mmCIF file of C-alpha atoms and ligand atoms in Angstrom:
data_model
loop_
_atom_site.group_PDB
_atom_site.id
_atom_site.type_symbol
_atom_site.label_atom_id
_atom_site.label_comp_id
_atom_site.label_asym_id
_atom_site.label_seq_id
_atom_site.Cartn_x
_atom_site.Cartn_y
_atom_site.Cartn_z
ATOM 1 C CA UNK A 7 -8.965 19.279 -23.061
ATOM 2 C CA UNK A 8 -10.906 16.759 -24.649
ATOM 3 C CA UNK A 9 -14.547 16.025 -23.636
ATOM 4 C CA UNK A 10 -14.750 13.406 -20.958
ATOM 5 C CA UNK A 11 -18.253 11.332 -21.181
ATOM 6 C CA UNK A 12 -19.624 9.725 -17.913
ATOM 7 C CA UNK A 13 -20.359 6.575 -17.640
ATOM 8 C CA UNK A 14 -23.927 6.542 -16.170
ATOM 9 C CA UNK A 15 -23.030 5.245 -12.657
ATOM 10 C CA UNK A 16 -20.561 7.893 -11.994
ATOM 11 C CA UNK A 17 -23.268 10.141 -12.824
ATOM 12 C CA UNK A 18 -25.496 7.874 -10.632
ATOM 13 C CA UNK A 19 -22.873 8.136 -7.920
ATOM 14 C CA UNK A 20 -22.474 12.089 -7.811
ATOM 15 C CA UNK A 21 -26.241 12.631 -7.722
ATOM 16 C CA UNK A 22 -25.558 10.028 -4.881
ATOM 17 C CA UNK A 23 -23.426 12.410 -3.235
ATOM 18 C CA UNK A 24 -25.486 15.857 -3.644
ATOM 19 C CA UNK A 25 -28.321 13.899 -2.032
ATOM 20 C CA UNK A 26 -26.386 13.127 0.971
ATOM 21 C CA UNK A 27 -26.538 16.869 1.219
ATOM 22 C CA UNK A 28 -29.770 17.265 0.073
ATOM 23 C CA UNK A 29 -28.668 19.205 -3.213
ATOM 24 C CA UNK A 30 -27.954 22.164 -0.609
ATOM 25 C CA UNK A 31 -25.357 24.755 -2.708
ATOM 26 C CA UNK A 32 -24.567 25.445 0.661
ATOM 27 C CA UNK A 33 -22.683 22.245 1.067
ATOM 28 C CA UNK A 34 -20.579 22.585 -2.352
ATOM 29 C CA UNK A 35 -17.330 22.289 -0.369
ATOM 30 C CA UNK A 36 -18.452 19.369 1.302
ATOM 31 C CA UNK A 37 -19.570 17.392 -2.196
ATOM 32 C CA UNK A 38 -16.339 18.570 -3.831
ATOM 33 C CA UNK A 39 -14.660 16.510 -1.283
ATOM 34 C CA UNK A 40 -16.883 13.350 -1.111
ATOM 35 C CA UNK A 41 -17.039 13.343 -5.036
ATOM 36 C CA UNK A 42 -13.155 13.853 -5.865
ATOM 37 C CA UNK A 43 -12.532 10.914 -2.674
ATOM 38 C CA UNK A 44 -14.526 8.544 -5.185
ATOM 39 C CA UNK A 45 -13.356 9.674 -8.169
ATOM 40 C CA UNK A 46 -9.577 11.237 -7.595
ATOM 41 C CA UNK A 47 -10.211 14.163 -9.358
ATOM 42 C CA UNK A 48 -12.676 16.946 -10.538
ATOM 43 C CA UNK A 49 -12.787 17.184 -14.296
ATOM 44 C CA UNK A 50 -15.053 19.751 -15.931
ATOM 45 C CA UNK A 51 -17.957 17.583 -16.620
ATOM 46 C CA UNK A 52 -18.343 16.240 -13.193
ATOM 47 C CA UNK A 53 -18.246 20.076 -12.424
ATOM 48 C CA UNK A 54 -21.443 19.844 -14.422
ATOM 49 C CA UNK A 55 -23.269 17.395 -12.889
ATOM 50 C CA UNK A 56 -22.637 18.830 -9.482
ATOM 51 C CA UNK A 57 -23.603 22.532 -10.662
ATOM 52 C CA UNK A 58 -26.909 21.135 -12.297
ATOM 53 C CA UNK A 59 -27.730 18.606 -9.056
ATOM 54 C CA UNK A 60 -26.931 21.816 -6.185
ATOM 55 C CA UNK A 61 -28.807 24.141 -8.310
ATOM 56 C CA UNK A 62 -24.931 26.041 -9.196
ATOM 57 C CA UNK A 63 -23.832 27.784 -11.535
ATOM 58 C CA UNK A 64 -21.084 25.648 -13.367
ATOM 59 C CA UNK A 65 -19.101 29.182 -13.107
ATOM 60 C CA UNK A 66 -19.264 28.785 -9.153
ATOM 61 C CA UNK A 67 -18.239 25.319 -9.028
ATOM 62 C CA UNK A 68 -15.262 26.023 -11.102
ATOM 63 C CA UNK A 69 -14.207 29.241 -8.951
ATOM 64 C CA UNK A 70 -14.195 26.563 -5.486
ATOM 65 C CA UNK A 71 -12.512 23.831 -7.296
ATOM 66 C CA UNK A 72 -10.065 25.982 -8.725
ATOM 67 C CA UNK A 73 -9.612 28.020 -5.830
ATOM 68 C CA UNK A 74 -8.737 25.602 -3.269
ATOM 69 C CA UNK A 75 -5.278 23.773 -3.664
ATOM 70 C CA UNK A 76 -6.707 20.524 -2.544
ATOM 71 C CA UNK A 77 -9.105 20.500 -5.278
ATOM 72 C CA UNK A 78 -7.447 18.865 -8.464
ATOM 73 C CA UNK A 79 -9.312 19.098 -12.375
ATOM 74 C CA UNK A 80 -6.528 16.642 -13.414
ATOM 75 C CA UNK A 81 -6.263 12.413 -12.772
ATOM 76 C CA UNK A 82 -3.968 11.466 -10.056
ATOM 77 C CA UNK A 83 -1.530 9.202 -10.012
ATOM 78 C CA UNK A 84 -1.493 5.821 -8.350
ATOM 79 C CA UNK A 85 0.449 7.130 -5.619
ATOM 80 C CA UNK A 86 -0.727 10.805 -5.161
ATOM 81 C CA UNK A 87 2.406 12.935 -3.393
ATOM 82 C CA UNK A 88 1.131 16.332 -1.643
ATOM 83 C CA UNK A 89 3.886 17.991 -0.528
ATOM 84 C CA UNK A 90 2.800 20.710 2.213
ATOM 85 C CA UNK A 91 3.850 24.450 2.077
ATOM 86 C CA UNK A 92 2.211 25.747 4.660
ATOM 87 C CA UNK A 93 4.811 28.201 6.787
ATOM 88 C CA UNK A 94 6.190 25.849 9.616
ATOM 89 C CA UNK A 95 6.879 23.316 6.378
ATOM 90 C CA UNK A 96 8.359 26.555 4.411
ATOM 91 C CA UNK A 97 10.716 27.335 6.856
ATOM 92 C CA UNK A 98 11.715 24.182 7.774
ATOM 93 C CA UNK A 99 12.894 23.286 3.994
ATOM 94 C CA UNK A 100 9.535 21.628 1.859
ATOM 95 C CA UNK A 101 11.074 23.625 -0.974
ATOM 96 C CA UNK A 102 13.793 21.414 -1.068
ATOM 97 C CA UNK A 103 11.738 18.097 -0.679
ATOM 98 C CA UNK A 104 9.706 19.400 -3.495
ATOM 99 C CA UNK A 105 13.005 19.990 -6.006
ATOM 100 C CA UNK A 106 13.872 16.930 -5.077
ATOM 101 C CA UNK A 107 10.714 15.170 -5.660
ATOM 102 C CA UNK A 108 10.520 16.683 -8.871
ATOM 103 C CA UNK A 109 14.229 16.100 -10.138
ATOM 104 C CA UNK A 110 13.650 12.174 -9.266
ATOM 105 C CA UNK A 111 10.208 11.918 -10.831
ATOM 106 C CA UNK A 112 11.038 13.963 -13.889
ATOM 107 C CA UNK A 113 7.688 15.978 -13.383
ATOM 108 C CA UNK A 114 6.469 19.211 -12.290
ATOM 109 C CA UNK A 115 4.010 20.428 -9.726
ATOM 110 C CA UNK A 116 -0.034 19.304 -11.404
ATOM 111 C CA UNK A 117 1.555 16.386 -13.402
ATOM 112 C CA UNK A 118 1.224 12.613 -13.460
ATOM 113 C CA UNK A 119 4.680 10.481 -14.346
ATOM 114 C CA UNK A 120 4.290 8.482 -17.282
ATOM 115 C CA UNK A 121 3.315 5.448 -15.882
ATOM 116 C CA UNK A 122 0.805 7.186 -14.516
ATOM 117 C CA UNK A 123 2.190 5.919 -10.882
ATOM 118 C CA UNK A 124 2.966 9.348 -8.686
ATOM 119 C CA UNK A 125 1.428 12.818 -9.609
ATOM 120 C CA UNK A 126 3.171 15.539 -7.551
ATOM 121 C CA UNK A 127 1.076 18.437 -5.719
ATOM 122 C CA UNK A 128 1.360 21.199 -2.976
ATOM 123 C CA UNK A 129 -0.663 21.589 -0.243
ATOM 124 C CA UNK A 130 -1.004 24.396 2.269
ATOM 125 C CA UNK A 131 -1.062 23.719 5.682
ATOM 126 C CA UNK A 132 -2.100 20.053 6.714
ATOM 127 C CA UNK A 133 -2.247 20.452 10.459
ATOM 128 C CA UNK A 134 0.925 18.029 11.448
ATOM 129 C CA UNK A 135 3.267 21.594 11.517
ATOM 130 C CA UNK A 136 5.030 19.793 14.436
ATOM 131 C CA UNK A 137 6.400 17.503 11.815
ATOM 132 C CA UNK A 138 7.365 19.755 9.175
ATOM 133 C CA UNK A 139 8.531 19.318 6.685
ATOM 134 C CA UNK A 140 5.424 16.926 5.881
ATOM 135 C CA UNK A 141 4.890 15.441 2.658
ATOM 136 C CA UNK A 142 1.656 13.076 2.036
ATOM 137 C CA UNK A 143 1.337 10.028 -0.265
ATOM 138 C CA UNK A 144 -1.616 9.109 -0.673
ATOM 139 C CA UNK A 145 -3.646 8.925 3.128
ATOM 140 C CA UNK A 146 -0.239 8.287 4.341
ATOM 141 C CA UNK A 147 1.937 11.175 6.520
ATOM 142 C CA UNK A 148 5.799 11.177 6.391
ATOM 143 C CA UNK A 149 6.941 14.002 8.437
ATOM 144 C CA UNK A 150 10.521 15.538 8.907
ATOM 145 C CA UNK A 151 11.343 14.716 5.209
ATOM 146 C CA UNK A 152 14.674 16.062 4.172
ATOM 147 C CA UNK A 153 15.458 15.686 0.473
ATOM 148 C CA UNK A 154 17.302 12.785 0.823
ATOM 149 C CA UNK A 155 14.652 10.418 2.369
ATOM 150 C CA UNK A 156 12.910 11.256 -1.257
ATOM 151 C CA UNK A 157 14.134 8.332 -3.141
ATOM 152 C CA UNK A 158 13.583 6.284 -0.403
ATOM 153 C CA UNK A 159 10.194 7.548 0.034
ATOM 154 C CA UNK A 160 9.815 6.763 -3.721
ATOM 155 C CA UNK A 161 11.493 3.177 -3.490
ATOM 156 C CA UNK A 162 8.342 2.156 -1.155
ATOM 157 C CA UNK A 163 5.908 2.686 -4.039
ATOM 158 C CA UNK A 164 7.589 1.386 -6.784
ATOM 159 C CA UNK A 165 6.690 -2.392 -6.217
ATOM 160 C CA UNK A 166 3.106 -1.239 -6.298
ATOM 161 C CA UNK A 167 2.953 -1.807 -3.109
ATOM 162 C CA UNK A 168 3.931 0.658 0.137
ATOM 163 C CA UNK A 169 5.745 -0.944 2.623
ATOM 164 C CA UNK A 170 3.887 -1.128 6.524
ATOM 165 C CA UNK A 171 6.769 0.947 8.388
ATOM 166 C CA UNK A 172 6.702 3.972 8.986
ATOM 167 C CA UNK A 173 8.871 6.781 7.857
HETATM 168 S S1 FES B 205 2.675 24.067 7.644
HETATM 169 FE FE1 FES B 205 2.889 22.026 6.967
HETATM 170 S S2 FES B 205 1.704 20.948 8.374
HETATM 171 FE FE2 FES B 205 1.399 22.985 8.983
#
């Protein structure tokens, strides 16, 4: 992947963030978070920046990012869909909602569509398992999601905009 160079306010903005947490390693998990809610995503040389301001090896903050499923190395989409696999979700069909999702957006699991509008990921548990089969877009929850409320689901972000009610 090609080298990404930061502009010098996101670099401002992630020393920002290790401050916060006074540059404790300790509290990697915790920056990971803050920095990839600002930025969408985690690429290598924000990886950097974060390893150099905690004090990290770079070889440690890869093994989190990579390790956790929420983490993400790659841009999102406009419209980030999470689709959870956690058991109750499992059992109750996400598999499904996920084929679906990725037989109407013509992408796999990790990518962004062309127009760079929805990127598709999986999520382990979210907590919601009482309204599994939950899928996430962006902030917002849809729960019981069978694989035909997918292009519906899709149809609300196509505009650009999501539509206020509720799935
Ligand atoms: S398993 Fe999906 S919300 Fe718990």
């Amino acid at each position: 992947m090609p080298k990404i160079k930061l502009a010098e306010k996101t670099v401002e903005l992630i020393r920002e963030i290790c401050a916060q947490f006074n540059n404790q390693e300790t509290e990697l998990i915790n920056v990971l978070h803050q920095v990839q809610h600002k930025l969408g995503y985690l690429p290598a040389e924000v990886q950097e920046v974060i390893a150099k301001e905690l004090n990290a090896s770079v070889a440690k903050v890869y093994g989190v990012v990579t390790f956790y499923s929420f983490f993400t190395m790659l841009p999102q989409g406009q419209h980030p869909i999470s689709i959870c696999m956690g058991t109750a979700c499992y059992v109750r069909g996400a598999e499904k909602v996920l084929t679906e999702f990725k037989r109407q957006l013509g992408i796999e699991v990790g990518q962004t569509s062309a127009d760079g509008k929805f990127s598709l990921s999986c999520l382990r548990c979210v907590g919601a398992c009482g309204l599994a089969p939950v899928v996430l877009v962006g902030e917002k929850v849809y729960g019981r999601v069978s694989p035909q409320q997918v292009s519906k689901i899709i149809a609300e972000y196509q505009d650009g905009c999501a539509s206020a009610q509720s799935a």
